[in-house]
Structures are given as C-alpha cells and as structure tokens.
Amino acid sequence: NAGVTQTPKFQVLKTGQSMTLQCAQDMNHNSMYWYRQDPGMGLRLIYYSASEGTTDKGEVPNGYNVSRLNKREFSLRLESAAPSQTSVYFCASSRQVTNYGYTFGSGTRLTVV
Amino acid sequence: GQQLNQSPQSMFIQEGEDVSMNCTSSSIFNTWLWYKQEPGEGPVLLIALYKAGELTSNGRLTAQFGITRKDSFLNISASIPSDVGIYFCAGQRNTGKLIFGQGTTLQVKP
C-alpha cells in the first residue's frame, strides 16, 4: 500500500546511546516532517524538509538531527539519547509545505531508560 | 510553544450520544483541519476547512471554521464504538506547517 513507512516500530535505548529513525514515502511528495507525540502535548514538529536538499528546524529541534537522503527518505537521528526523548515519533509527508494533505506513518515508540 | 487550545481533553460518552469538541487560538489561521488517531496508528485527516464561516460535513462529522479565523469546532452525531480515538485539530498559516492541538480523547460506551 502506498504511504509512509517508519522503522523501527518500537525501540528501547539506554541514556547516551544513539540511533536513527527511518522514514520513507512512495507518494512522490516533496515535503517531509518529523513530529513527536507526548501525552497532553499533541504533536510537536521537530524538523521538516520542504523539498529534497533542504531541512529546517521546527518547534522542538534540540537533541535531534535530520537527513533528507533523497526525495523518498527522511531520517531522524538522536546522537545521545536522553529520557526526555521518550516519546512516539511520527513521520509525515505532503505534496508541498503549504498543502494540507499530510500523510502520517504509524509511528515509532521510543523509550530511553 | 503550543498555540492551539483544544477542549475538552477527554470525553467518555454513551453510544448514540452527540459529541462536540473545539479548538481556539490567539492567532489567525488560514486553514483548519481535524484529524483522528486510532491506537497504534498515525493521525488521519477527517475534514479540512478553508474559509471563515465554512461548515463542512463528512458523514456523521460536522466541522466549522470560526468567523474570527481563530477557532473551529467538530461535532460527531450519534456516536458509535468505532468513533473511539484521539481527535486533533490543526491550524495552518501561510508558512504551511501544521500546528496541532493537544487532542481530545474520546471513549464510547456501548
């Protein structure tokens, strides 16, 4: 099925470990996004990529880095995980930034102990 | 920080009842959107609103874009068990990026 694929679905890290969350879309969308979801906080934008070759900070970028590897793939890296980064992470894509049609992946549940 | 205030935070209702939730902001938005998230999944778009005063329906769901462009509401009529989930409002300005509310968790008792 066409859509946004995120891997892994679940991950447990120790404080200080690093990892990369992968995201790929097959809808030929230009724009891609990383959000985190915490109870009572809704979805908060971490980073986004308006088009291939560009990335910009969102609302909560500290502690994260991103790479827009190509048009299809947008990865999120935690260099030194902290317990405050325990969250559910969602990747999304849209035809362009000003287009409302965001398609979300099914999420990665990350626990940092 | 969070710029959209969504209420209520949670609702526990009886099957067949109507539901109403709303979203307010201190800033103007050009587009209001309503999403539903089911357990273990990402949010899915339910309704998009583009003009102040616009009233749009999608089956049992009805949403309105407030006249001031600073608020929106979503109504669900005759709720059923599969309506369970978290409902998010989202606003969009000219910059395009979506800003989400905190979510309303809906539980429906059969």
mmCIF file with all atom_site columns, C-alpha atoms in Angstrom, chain A residues 9 33 35 37-38 40-45 48 57-59 88 90 96-107 109, chain B residues 1-3 9 31 33 35 37 40-45 48 50 86 88 92-103:
data_model
loop_
_atom_site.group_PDB
_atom_site.id
_atom_site.type_symbol
_atom_site.label_atom_id
_atom_site.label_alt_id
_atom_site.label_comp_id
_atom_site.label_asym_id
_atom_site.label_entity_id
_atom_site.label_seq_id
_atom_site.pdbx_PDB_ins_code
_atom_site.Cartn_x
_atom_site.Cartn_y
_atom_site.Cartn_z
_atom_site.occupancy
_atom_site.B_iso_or_equiv
_atom_site.pdbx_formal_charge
_atom_site.auth_seq_id
_atom_site.auth_comp_id
_atom_site.auth_asym_id
_atom_site.auth_atom_id
_atom_site.pdbx_PDB_model_num
ATOM 1  C CA . LYS A 1 9   ? 8.057   0.392  15.360 1.00 0.00 ? 9   LYS A CA 1
ATOM 2  C CA . TYR A 1 33  ? 8.211   16.097 8.571  1.00 0.00 ? 33  TYR A CA 1
ATOM 3  C CA . TYR A 1 35  ? 6.776   15.068 14.887 1.00 0.00 ? 35  TYR A CA 1
ATOM 4  C CA . GLN A 1 37  ? 3.730   12.990 20.397 1.00 0.00 ? 37  GLN A CA 1
ATOM 5  C CA . ASP A 1 38  ? 3.617   13.199 24.168 1.00 0.00 ? 38  ASP A CA 1
ATOM 6  C CA . GLY A 1 40  ? -1.353  16.083 26.725 1.00 0.00 ? 40  GLY A CA 1
ATOM 7  C CA . MET A 1 41  ? 1.001   17.860 24.322 1.00 0.00 ? 41  MET A CA 1
ATOM 8  C CA . GLY A 1 42  ? -0.400  16.897 20.951 1.00 0.00 ? 42  GLY A CA 1
ATOM 9  C CA . LEU A 1 43  ? 2.027   16.621 18.067 1.00 0.00 ? 43  LEU A CA 1
ATOM 10 C CA . ARG A 1 44  ? 5.026   18.908 18.037 1.00 0.00 ? 44  ARG A CA 1
ATOM 11 C CA . LEU A 1 45  ? 7.172   19.489 14.970 1.00 0.00 ? 45  LEU A CA 1
ATOM 12 C CA . TYR A 1 48  ? 10.890  19.329 8.406  1.00 0.00 ? 48  TYR A CA 1
ATOM 13 C CA . LYS A 1 57  ? 14.003  23.338 12.495 1.00 0.00 ? 57  LYS A CA 1
ATOM 14 C CA . GLY A 1 58  ? 10.538  23.010 13.909 1.00 0.00 ? 58  GLY A CA 1
ATOM 15 C CA . GLU A 1 59  ? 9.248   23.712 17.382 1.00 0.00 ? 59  GLU A CA 1
ATOM 16 C CA . VAL A 1 88  ? 6.154   8.387  19.996 1.00 0.00 ? 88  VAL A CA 1
ATOM 17 C CA . PHE A 1 90  ? 5.694   10.265 13.640 1.00 0.00 ? 90  PHE A CA 1
ATOM 18 C CA . GLN A 1 96  ? 4.339   20.610 -0.530 1.00 0.00 ? 96  GLN A CA 1
ATOM 19 C CA . VAL A 1 97  ? 4.614   22.501 2.750  1.00 0.00 ? 97  VAL A CA 1
ATOM 20 C CA . THR A 1 98  ? 1.567   24.650 2.016  1.00 0.00 ? 98  THR A CA 1
ATOM 21 C CA . ASN A 1 99  ? -0.543  21.621 1.168  1.00 0.00 ? 99  ASN A CA 1
ATOM 22 C CA . TYR A 1 100 ? -2.751  20.378 3.972  1.00 0.00 ? 100 TYR A CA 1
ATOM 23 C CA . GLY A 1 101 ? -2.716  16.775 2.844  1.00 0.00 ? 101 GLY A CA 1
ATOM 24 C CA . TYR A 1 102 ? -0.273  15.362 5.381  1.00 0.00 ? 102 TYR A CA 1
ATOM 25 C CA . THR A 1 103 ? 0.026   11.566 5.343  1.00 0.00 ? 103 THR A CA 1
ATOM 26 C CA . PHE A 1 104 ? 1.379   10.114 8.562  1.00 0.00 ? 104 PHE A CA 1
ATOM 27 C CA . GLY A 1 105 ? 3.297   6.925  9.222  1.00 0.00 ? 105 GLY A CA 1
ATOM 28 C CA . SER A 1 106 ? 2.206   4.603  12.011 1.00 0.00 ? 106 SER A CA 1
ATOM 29 C CA . GLY A 1 107 ? 4.861   5.825  14.427 1.00 0.00 ? 107 GLY A CA 1
ATOM 30 C CA . ARG A 1 109 ? 7.552   4.209  20.081 1.00 0.00 ? 109 ARG A CA 1
ATOM 31 C CA . GLY B 2 1   ? 5.131   26.556 22.405 1.00 0.00 ? 1   GLY B CA 1
ATOM 32 C CA . GLN B 2 2   ? 1.632   25.190 21.927 1.00 0.00 ? 2   GLN B CA 1
ATOM 33 C CA . GLN B 2 3   ? -0.553  27.749 20.190 1.00 0.00 ? 3   GLN B CA 1
ATOM 34 C CA . GLN B 2 9   ? -9.121  16.882 26.955 1.00 0.00 ? 9   GLN B CA 1
ATOM 35 C CA . THR B 2 31  ? -6.895  26.565 7.211  1.00 0.00 ? 31  THR B CA 1
ATOM 36 C CA . LEU B 2 33  ? -8.075  20.672 9.913  1.00 0.00 ? 33  LEU B CA 1
ATOM 37 C CA . TYR B 2 35  ? -7.586  14.528 12.363 1.00 0.00 ? 35  TYR B CA 1
ATOM 38 C CA . GLN B 2 37  ? -5.808  8.953  15.575 1.00 0.00 ? 37  GLN B CA 1
ATOM 39 C CA . GLY B 2 40  ? -1.067  2.388  17.294 1.00 0.00 ? 40  GLY B CA 1
ATOM 40 C CA . GLU B 2 41  ? -1.605  4.462  14.179 1.00 0.00 ? 41  GLU B CA 1
ATOM 41 C CA . GLY B 2 42  ? -0.776  7.898  12.877 1.00 0.00 ? 42  GLY B CA 1
ATOM 42 C CA . PRO B 2 43  ? -3.404  10.648 12.542 1.00 0.00 ? 43  PRO B CA 1
ATOM 43 C CA . VAL B 2 44  ? -5.738  10.511 9.557  1.00 0.00 ? 44  VAL B CA 1
ATOM 44 C CA . LEU B 2 45  ? -7.374  13.594 8.057  1.00 0.00 ? 45  LEU B CA 1
ATOM 45 C CA . ALA B 2 48  ? -10.373 20.350 6.053  1.00 0.00 ? 48  ALA B CA 1
ATOM 46 C CA . TYR B 2 50  ? -10.548 26.749 4.106  1.00 0.00 ? 50  TYR B CA 1
ATOM 47 C CA . ILE B 2 86  ? -7.893  10.850 19.788 1.00 0.00 ? 86  ILE B CA 1
ATOM 48 C CA . PHE B 2 88  ? -6.735  16.567 16.885 1.00 0.00 ? 88  PHE B CA 1
ATOM 49 C CA . GLN B 2 92  ? -2.175  26.163 9.085  1.00 0.00 ? 92  GLN B CA 1
ATOM 50 C CA . ARG B 2 93  ? -0.891  29.609 8.204  1.00 0.00 ? 93  ARG B CA 1
ATOM 51 C CA . ASN B 2 94  ? 0.885   30.882 5.108  1.00 0.00 ? 94  ASN B CA 1
ATOM 52 C CA . THR B 2 95  ? 4.104   29.180 6.235  1.00 0.00 ? 95  THR B CA 1
ATOM 53 C CA . GLY B 2 96  ? 2.279   25.916 5.666  1.00 0.00 ? 96  GLY B CA 1
ATOM 54 C CA . LYS B 2 97  ? 3.463   23.925 8.651  1.00 0.00 ? 97  LYS B CA 1
ATOM 55 C CA . LEU B 2 98  ? 0.671   22.408 10.689 1.00 0.00 ? 98  LEU B CA 1
ATOM 56 C CA . ILE B 2 99  ? 0.289   23.313 14.354 1.00 0.00 ? 99  ILE B CA 1
ATOM 57 C CA . PHE B 2 100 ? -1.641  20.740 16.366 1.00 0.00 ? 100 PHE B CA 1
ATOM 58 C CA . GLY B 2 101 ? -3.879  21.000 19.391 1.00 0.00 ? 101 GLY B CA 1
ATOM 59 C CA . GLN B 2 102 ? -3.346  18.776 22.425 1.00 0.00 ? 102 GLN B CA 1
ATOM 60 C CA . GLY B 2 103 ? -6.017  16.313 21.345 1.00 0.00 ? 103 GLY B CA 1
#
